[in-house]
Amino acid sequence: MTVTRSSRVDRRGFLTSAAVGGATIVGASALGATDAEAAFAASTPSLDPAVTTTTFAEGRVGAIRGSMLHVAGSYGETHHIQITNATSVWKVRAVTLDDVRVGDGLYARGVTMPDGTLAADAVWVNIVNIYTTIRGIQKQRLHLAHGNDELVGHTLPETAASYAGSALTTDLSRLRIGQPAQILGAWRPADGGIDVVRVTVGH
């Protein structure tokens, strides 16, 4: 189906705000799950009894110096996020610090060190979780409406769908034009599209 050219969407339209607090270096999963769902889950008590408060930060990467990310928050604040060899980094799938780029948006979860640095347990790069309407379906592409904006969702071999609360499946053949759809995926700074990890319809 032919659709009009997608308009560019500001990254901040995708990201919602997060909270702040903290106290010690932890390993991946010490604060709970590290998959894409965990970025939007409610805070839960740490699995590590030494950690009393979980800290979240969000913003856009302005510089990468060694293993430190310098991130400009959406409300004018600056975050210094330390990546360790135990940090879980997500960007569509599990990646490493080498895959993070200046200009990427992110959520980070961890604990605040005495110098104010956030020691990250998990970082989700360019993650988006938005409600849309399916306007067009092509091979490896979903054309989506989000408010007044049009987006292109790029499907991947691992893209999964959930239909009316059913288990996830990689069968996307039951998607239909006009369906409301929740999209979990990663924003693509280069073209304003989304790499789609999961589509939920009929919920």
PDB file of C-alpha atoms in Angstrom:
ATOM      1  CA  MET A   1       0.000   0.000   0.000  1.00  0.00           C
ATOM      2  CA  THR A   2       1.260   3.471  -0.845  1.00  0.00           C
ATOM      3  CA  VAL A   3       1.582   5.956   2.010  1.00  0.00           C
ATOM      4  CA  THR A   4       2.814   9.519   2.145  1.00  0.00           C
ATOM      5  CA  ARG A   5       6.435  10.176   3.010  1.00  0.00           C
ATOM      6  CA  SER A   6       7.037   9.796   6.747  1.00  0.00           C
ATOM      7  CA  SER A   7       7.695  12.985   8.653  1.00  0.00           C
ATOM      8  CA  ARG A   8      10.690  13.108  10.974  1.00  0.00           C
ATOM      9  CA  VAL A   9       9.787  12.675  14.619  1.00  0.00           C
ATOM     10  CA  ASP A  10      11.742  14.223  17.476  1.00  0.00           C
ATOM     11  CA  ARG A  11      13.441  11.628  19.672  1.00  0.00           C
ATOM     12  CA  ARG A  12      11.932  13.212  22.768  1.00  0.00           C
ATOM     13  CA  GLY A  13       8.488  12.374  21.443  1.00  0.00           C
ATOM     14  CA  PHE A  14       9.456   8.742  21.961  1.00  0.00           C
ATOM     15  CA  LEU A  15      11.044   8.914  25.388  1.00  0.00           C
ATOM     16  CA  THR A  16       9.176   9.306  28.630  1.00  0.00           C
ATOM     17  CA  SER A  17      10.708  10.734  31.776  1.00  0.00           C
ATOM     18  CA  ALA A  18      12.356   8.629  34.485  1.00  0.00           C
ATOM     19  CA  ALA A  19      13.231   8.976  38.205  1.00  0.00           C
ATOM     20  CA  VAL A  20      16.448   9.542  40.281  1.00  0.00           C
ATOM     21  CA  GLY A  21      18.278   8.258  43.670  1.00  0.00           C
ATOM     22  CA  GLY A  22      21.262   5.602  44.618  1.00  0.00           C
ATOM     23  CA  ALA A  23      24.810   3.791  46.023  1.00  0.00           C
ATOM     24  CA  THR A  24      27.353   0.974  44.729  1.00  0.00           C
ATOM     25  CA  ILE A  25      28.610  -0.717  41.523  1.00  0.00           C
ATOM     26  CA  VAL A  26      26.401  -3.629  40.556  1.00  0.00           C
ATOM     27  CA  GLY A  27      26.426  -6.223  37.828  1.00  0.00           C
ATOM     28  CA  ALA A  28      23.883  -6.714  35.069  1.00  0.00           C
ATOM     29  CA  SER A  29      20.562  -7.983  36.475  1.00  0.00           C
ATOM     30  CA  ALA A  30      21.377  -7.124  40.102  1.00  0.00           C
ATOM     31  CA  LEU A  31      18.537  -4.612  39.836  1.00  0.00           C
ATOM     32  CA  GLY A  32      16.217  -6.973  37.973  1.00  0.00           C
ATOM     33  CA  ALA A  33      15.505  -7.836  34.341  1.00  0.00           C
ATOM     34  CA  THR A  34      17.570  -6.273  31.562  1.00  0.00           C
ATOM     35  CA  ASP A  35      15.439  -7.037  28.488  1.00  0.00           C
ATOM     36  CA  ALA A  36      13.548  -4.358  26.567  1.00  0.00           C
ATOM     37  CA  GLU A  37      10.425  -4.750  28.736  1.00  0.00           C
ATOM     38  CA  ALA A  38      12.413  -3.842  31.840  1.00  0.00           C
ATOM     39  CA  ALA A  39      13.010  -0.284  30.624  1.00  0.00           C
ATOM     40  CA  PHE A  40       9.323   0.500  31.090  1.00  0.00           C
ATOM     41  CA  ALA A  41       8.569  -1.692  34.081  1.00  0.00           C
ATOM     42  CA  ALA A  42       7.777  -0.285  37.499  1.00  0.00           C
ATOM     43  CA  SER A  43      10.718  -0.138  39.876  1.00  0.00           C
ATOM     44  CA  THR A  44      11.150  -3.243  41.995  1.00  0.00           C
ATOM     45  CA  PRO A  45      13.382  -3.817  45.018  1.00  0.00           C
ATOM     46  CA  SER A  46      16.989  -4.570  44.138  1.00  0.00           C
ATOM     47  CA  LEU A  47      18.114  -8.187  44.125  1.00  0.00           C
ATOM     48  CA  ASP A  48      21.319  -6.970  45.796  1.00  0.00           C
ATOM     49  CA  PRO A  49      20.760  -6.157  49.502  1.00  0.00           C
ATOM     50  CA  ALA A  50      23.601  -3.593  49.350  1.00  0.00           C
ATOM     51  CA  VAL A  51      21.617  -1.495  46.879  1.00  0.00           C
ATOM     52  CA  THR A  52      18.826   0.486  48.509  1.00  0.00           C
ATOM     53  CA  THR A  53      17.760   2.795  45.688  1.00  0.00           C
ATOM     54  CA  THR A  54      17.612   2.343  41.942  1.00  0.00           C
ATOM     55  CA  THR A  55      18.471   5.385  39.820  1.00  0.00           C
ATOM     56  CA  PHE A  56      17.169   5.972  36.297  1.00  0.00           C
ATOM     57  CA  ALA A  57      18.491   8.518  33.808  1.00  0.00           C
ATOM     58  CA  GLU A  58      17.449   9.383  30.264  1.00  0.00           C
ATOM     59  CA  GLY A  59      18.664  11.693  27.565  1.00  0.00           C
ATOM     60  CA  ARG A  60      20.848  11.994  24.511  1.00  0.00           C
ATOM     61  CA  VAL A  61      24.495  10.979  24.287  1.00  0.00           C
ATOM     62  CA  GLY A  62      26.643  14.079  23.821  1.00  0.00           C
ATOM     63  CA  ALA A  63      30.075  12.501  24.234  1.00  0.00           C
ATOM     64  CA  ILE A  64      31.701   9.140  24.874  1.00  0.00           C
ATOM     65  CA  ARG A  65      35.004   9.237  26.733  1.00  0.00           C
ATOM     66  CA  GLY A  66      36.424   5.819  27.400  1.00  0.00           C
ATOM     67  CA  SER A  67      33.700   3.921  29.226  1.00  0.00           C
ATOM     68  CA  MET A  68      31.866   7.071  30.367  1.00  0.00           C
ATOM     69  CA  LEU A  69      28.770   8.359  28.575  1.00  0.00           C
ATOM     70  CA  HIS A  70      28.009  12.068  28.937  1.00  0.00           C
ATOM     71  CA  VAL A  71      24.272  12.417  28.470  1.00  0.00           C
ATOM     72  CA  ALA A  72      22.114  15.549  28.158  1.00  0.00           C
ATOM     73  CA  GLY A  73      18.790  14.942  29.905  1.00  0.00           C
ATOM     74  CA  SER A  74      15.492  16.143  28.505  1.00  0.00           C
ATOM     75  CA  TYR A  75      15.107  18.769  31.238  1.00  0.00           C
ATOM     76  CA  GLY A  76      18.538  20.398  30.982  1.00  0.00           C
ATOM     77  CA  GLU A  77      20.367  18.135  33.417  1.00  0.00           C
ATOM     78  CA  THR A  78      23.606  16.276  32.621  1.00  0.00           C
ATOM     79  CA  HIS A  79      24.224  12.601  33.458  1.00  0.00           C
ATOM     80  CA  HIS A  80      27.624  10.908  33.625  1.00  0.00           C
ATOM     81  CA  ILE A  81      26.981   7.212  33.066  1.00  0.00           C
ATOM     82  CA  GLN A  82      29.745   4.710  33.769  1.00  0.00           C
ATOM     83  CA  ILE A  83      29.675   1.523  31.707  1.00  0.00           C
ATOM     84  CA  THR A  84      31.372  -1.446  33.365  1.00  0.00           C
ATOM     85  CA  ASN A  85      32.186  -4.920  32.094  1.00  0.00           C
ATOM     86  CA  ALA A  86      29.010  -6.068  33.861  1.00  0.00           C
ATOM     87  CA  THR A  87      26.672  -3.496  32.280  1.00  0.00           C
ATOM     88  CA  SER A  88      23.937  -4.864  30.023  1.00  0.00           C
ATOM     89  CA  VAL A  89      23.629  -2.724  26.859  1.00  0.00           C
ATOM     90  CA  TRP A  90      20.539  -3.106  24.616  1.00  0.00           C
ATOM     91  CA  LYS A  91      20.148  -1.630  21.123  1.00  0.00           C
ATOM     92  CA  VAL A  92      17.499  -3.816  19.450  1.00  0.00           C
ATOM     93  CA  ARG A  93      19.482  -6.733  20.864  1.00  0.00           C
ATOM     94  CA  ALA A  94      22.355  -7.204  23.325  1.00  0.00           C
ATOM     95  CA  VAL A  95      25.324  -5.117  22.147  1.00  0.00           C
ATOM     96  CA  THR A  96      28.465  -3.533  23.580  1.00  0.00           C
ATOM     97  CA  LEU A  97      29.573   0.024  24.285  1.00  0.00           C
ATOM     98  CA  ASP A  98      31.181   0.077  20.815  1.00  0.00           C
ATOM     99  CA  ASP A  99      27.668   0.148  19.307  1.00  0.00           C
ATOM    100  CA  VAL A 100      26.619   3.310  21.160  1.00  0.00           C
ATOM    101  CA  ARG A 101      26.905   6.533  19.138  1.00  0.00           C
ATOM    102  CA  VAL A 102      26.909  10.240  19.927  1.00  0.00           C
ATOM    103  CA  GLY A 103      23.354  11.403  19.230  1.00  0.00           C
ATOM    104  CA  ASP A 104      21.732   8.192  20.447  1.00  0.00           C
ATOM    105  CA  GLY A 105      18.988   8.487  23.039  1.00  0.00           C
ATOM    106  CA  LEU A 106      18.996   6.179  26.039  1.00  0.00           C
ATOM    107  CA  TYR A 107      17.580   5.043  29.338  1.00  0.00           C
ATOM    108  CA  ALA A 108      20.073   3.915  31.965  1.00  0.00           C
ATOM    109  CA  ARG A 109      19.461   2.142  35.248  1.00  0.00           C
ATOM    110  CA  GLY A 110      21.959   1.751  38.057  1.00  0.00           C
ATOM    111  CA  VAL A 111      23.106   3.308  41.293  1.00  0.00           C
ATOM    112  CA  THR A 112      24.548   6.727  42.044  1.00  0.00           C
ATOM    113  CA  MET A 113      28.158   6.827  43.219  1.00  0.00           C
ATOM    114  CA  PRO A 114      29.438   9.397  45.757  1.00  0.00           C
ATOM    115  CA  ASP A 115      30.798  11.603  42.943  1.00  0.00           C
ATOM    116  CA  GLY A 116      27.372  11.693  41.264  1.00  0.00           C
ATOM    117  CA  THR A 117      28.290   9.278  38.477  1.00  0.00           C
ATOM    118  CA  LEU A 118      25.643   6.683  37.629  1.00  0.00           C
ATOM    119  CA  ALA A 119      27.184   3.189  37.664  1.00  0.00           C
ATOM    120  CA  ALA A 120      24.974   1.494  35.090  1.00  0.00           C
ATOM    121  CA  ASP A 121      23.488  -1.930  35.572  1.00  0.00           C
ATOM    122  CA  ALA A 122      21.576  -1.711  32.271  1.00  0.00           C
ATOM    123  CA  VAL A 123      21.385   0.744  29.371  1.00  0.00           C
ATOM    124  CA  TRP A 124      18.687   0.731  26.698  1.00  0.00           C
ATOM    125  CA  VAL A 125      19.757   2.691  23.605  1.00  0.00           C
ATOM    126  CA  ASN A 126      17.147   4.448  21.420  1.00  0.00           C
ATOM    127  CA  ILE A 127      14.371   2.371  22.962  1.00  0.00           C
ATOM    128  CA  VAL A 128      10.809   3.368  22.075  1.00  0.00           C
ATOM    129  CA  ASN A 129       7.448   2.145  23.319  1.00  0.00           C
ATOM    130  CA  ILE A 130       4.628   3.875  21.463  1.00  0.00           C
ATOM    131  CA  TYR A 131       0.989   3.434  20.508  1.00  0.00           C
ATOM    132  CA  THR A 132       0.281   3.667  16.791  1.00  0.00           C
ATOM    133  CA  THR A 133      -2.177   2.711  14.073  1.00  0.00           C
ATOM    134  CA  ILE A 134      -1.039   0.455  11.224  1.00  0.00           C
ATOM    135  CA  ARG A 135      -1.519   2.376   7.964  1.00  0.00           C
ATOM    136  CA  GLY A 136       0.370   0.156   5.535  1.00  0.00           C
ATOM    137  CA  ILE A 137       2.088  -3.230   5.393  1.00  0.00           C
ATOM    138  CA  GLN A 138       4.989  -4.055   3.102  1.00  0.00           C
ATOM    139  CA  LYS A 139       7.705  -6.671   3.131  1.00  0.00           C
ATOM    140  CA  GLN A 140       9.957  -5.784   6.064  1.00  0.00           C
ATOM    141  CA  ARG A 141       8.090  -2.520   6.695  1.00  0.00           C
ATOM    142  CA  LEU A 142       5.103  -1.313   8.656  1.00  0.00           C
ATOM    143  CA  HIS A 143       3.763   2.163   7.949  1.00  0.00           C
ATOM    144  CA  LEU A 144       2.491   3.611  11.203  1.00  0.00           C
ATOM    145  CA  ALA A 145       0.578   6.674  12.377  1.00  0.00           C
ATOM    146  CA  HIS A 146       1.529   8.124  15.750  1.00  0.00           C
ATOM    147  CA  GLY A 147      -0.539  11.205  16.520  1.00  0.00           C
ATOM    148  CA  ASN A 148      -0.021  13.518  13.550  1.00  0.00           C
ATOM    149  CA  ASP A 149       3.228  11.826  12.548  1.00  0.00           C
ATOM    150  CA  GLU A 150       3.866   9.006  10.128  1.00  0.00           C
ATOM    151  CA  LEU A 151       6.595   6.500  10.927  1.00  0.00           C
ATOM    152  CA  VAL A 152       8.215   3.588   9.171  1.00  0.00           C
ATOM    153  CA  GLY A 153       8.705   0.449  11.248  1.00  0.00           C
ATOM    154  CA  HIS A 154      11.422  -1.848   9.932  1.00  0.00           C
ATOM    155  CA  THR A 155      10.739  -5.488  10.783  1.00  0.00           C
ATOM    156  CA  LEU A 156      13.617  -7.813  11.593  1.00  0.00           C
ATOM    157  CA  PRO A 157      13.969 -11.608  11.478  1.00  0.00           C
ATOM    158  CA  GLU A 158      13.366 -11.640  15.235  1.00  0.00           C
ATOM    159  CA  THR A 159      10.409  -9.201  15.210  1.00  0.00           C
ATOM    160  CA  ALA A 160       7.572 -10.801  17.187  1.00  0.00           C
ATOM    161  CA  ALA A 161       3.869 -10.112  17.493  1.00  0.00           C
ATOM    162  CA  SER A 162       1.334 -10.711  20.224  1.00  0.00           C
ATOM    163  CA  TYR A 163      -2.298 -11.002  19.139  1.00  0.00           C
ATOM    164  CA  ALA A 164      -4.954 -10.288  21.778  1.00  0.00           C
ATOM    165  CA  GLY A 165      -2.675 -11.274  24.621  1.00  0.00           C
ATOM    166  CA  SER A 166      -1.415 -14.470  23.022  1.00  0.00           C
ATOM    167  CA  ALA A 167       2.169 -15.705  23.236  1.00  0.00           C
ATOM    168  CA  LEU A 168       4.746 -13.960  21.068  1.00  0.00           C
ATOM    169  CA  THR A 169       5.201 -15.298  17.553  1.00  0.00           C
ATOM    170  CA  THR A 170       7.353 -14.272  14.592  1.00  0.00           C
ATOM    171  CA  ASP A 171       4.307 -14.774  12.321  1.00  0.00           C
ATOM    172  CA  LEU A 172       3.292 -11.227  11.318  1.00  0.00           C
ATOM    173  CA  SER A 173       0.726 -12.328   8.734  1.00  0.00           C
ATOM    174  CA  ARG A 174      -2.213 -11.529  11.007  1.00  0.00           C
ATOM    175  CA  LEU A 175      -1.389  -7.826  11.200  1.00  0.00           C
ATOM    176  CA  ARG A 176      -4.025  -5.721   9.461  1.00  0.00           C
ATOM    177  CA  ILE A 177      -4.245  -2.160   8.174  1.00  0.00           C
ATOM    178  CA  GLY A 178      -6.247  -0.017  10.579  1.00  0.00           C
ATOM    179  CA  GLN A 179      -5.273  -1.974  13.708  1.00  0.00           C
ATOM    180  CA  PRO A 180      -4.096  -0.054  16.759  1.00  0.00           C
ATOM    181  CA  ALA A 181      -0.652  -1.404  17.606  1.00  0.00           C
ATOM    182  CA  GLN A 182       1.791  -0.944  20.459  1.00  0.00           C
ATOM    183  CA  ILE A 183       5.342  -0.881  19.087  1.00  0.00           C
ATOM    184  CA  LEU A 184       8.400  -1.743  21.152  1.00  0.00           C
ATOM    185  CA  GLY A 185      11.652  -1.165  19.339  1.00  0.00           C
ATOM    186  CA  ALA A 186      14.600   1.128  18.705  1.00  0.00           C
ATOM    187  CA  TRP A 187      14.593   4.556  17.087  1.00  0.00           C
ATOM    188  CA  ARG A 188      16.870   4.947  14.054  1.00  0.00           C
ATOM    189  CA  PRO A 189      18.535   8.388  14.261  1.00  0.00           C
ATOM    190  CA  ALA A 190      19.710   8.223  10.640  1.00  0.00           C
ATOM    191  CA  ASP A 191      16.242   8.129   9.084  1.00  0.00           C
ATOM    192  CA  GLY A 192      13.718   8.622  11.900  1.00  0.00           C
ATOM    193  CA  GLY A 193      12.330   5.102  11.525  1.00  0.00           C
ATOM    194  CA  ILE A 194      11.999   2.342  14.106  1.00  0.00           C
ATOM    195  CA  ASP A 195      13.539  -1.125  14.209  1.00  0.00           C
ATOM    196  CA  VAL A 196      10.564  -3.133  15.473  1.00  0.00           C
ATOM    197  CA  VAL A 197      11.207  -5.691  18.202  1.00  0.00           C
ATOM    198  CA  ARG A 198       7.598  -6.391  19.141  1.00  0.00           C
ATOM    199  CA  VAL A 199       4.121  -5.508  17.876  1.00  0.00           C
ATOM    200  CA  THR A 200       1.146  -5.923  20.210  1.00  0.00           C
ATOM    201  CA  VAL A 201      -2.363  -5.754  18.741  1.00  0.00           C
ATOM    202  CA  GLY A 202      -5.793  -6.479  20.130  1.00  0.00           C
ATOM    203  CA  HIS A 203      -4.830  -5.687  23.709  1.00  0.00           C
TER     204      HIS A 203
END
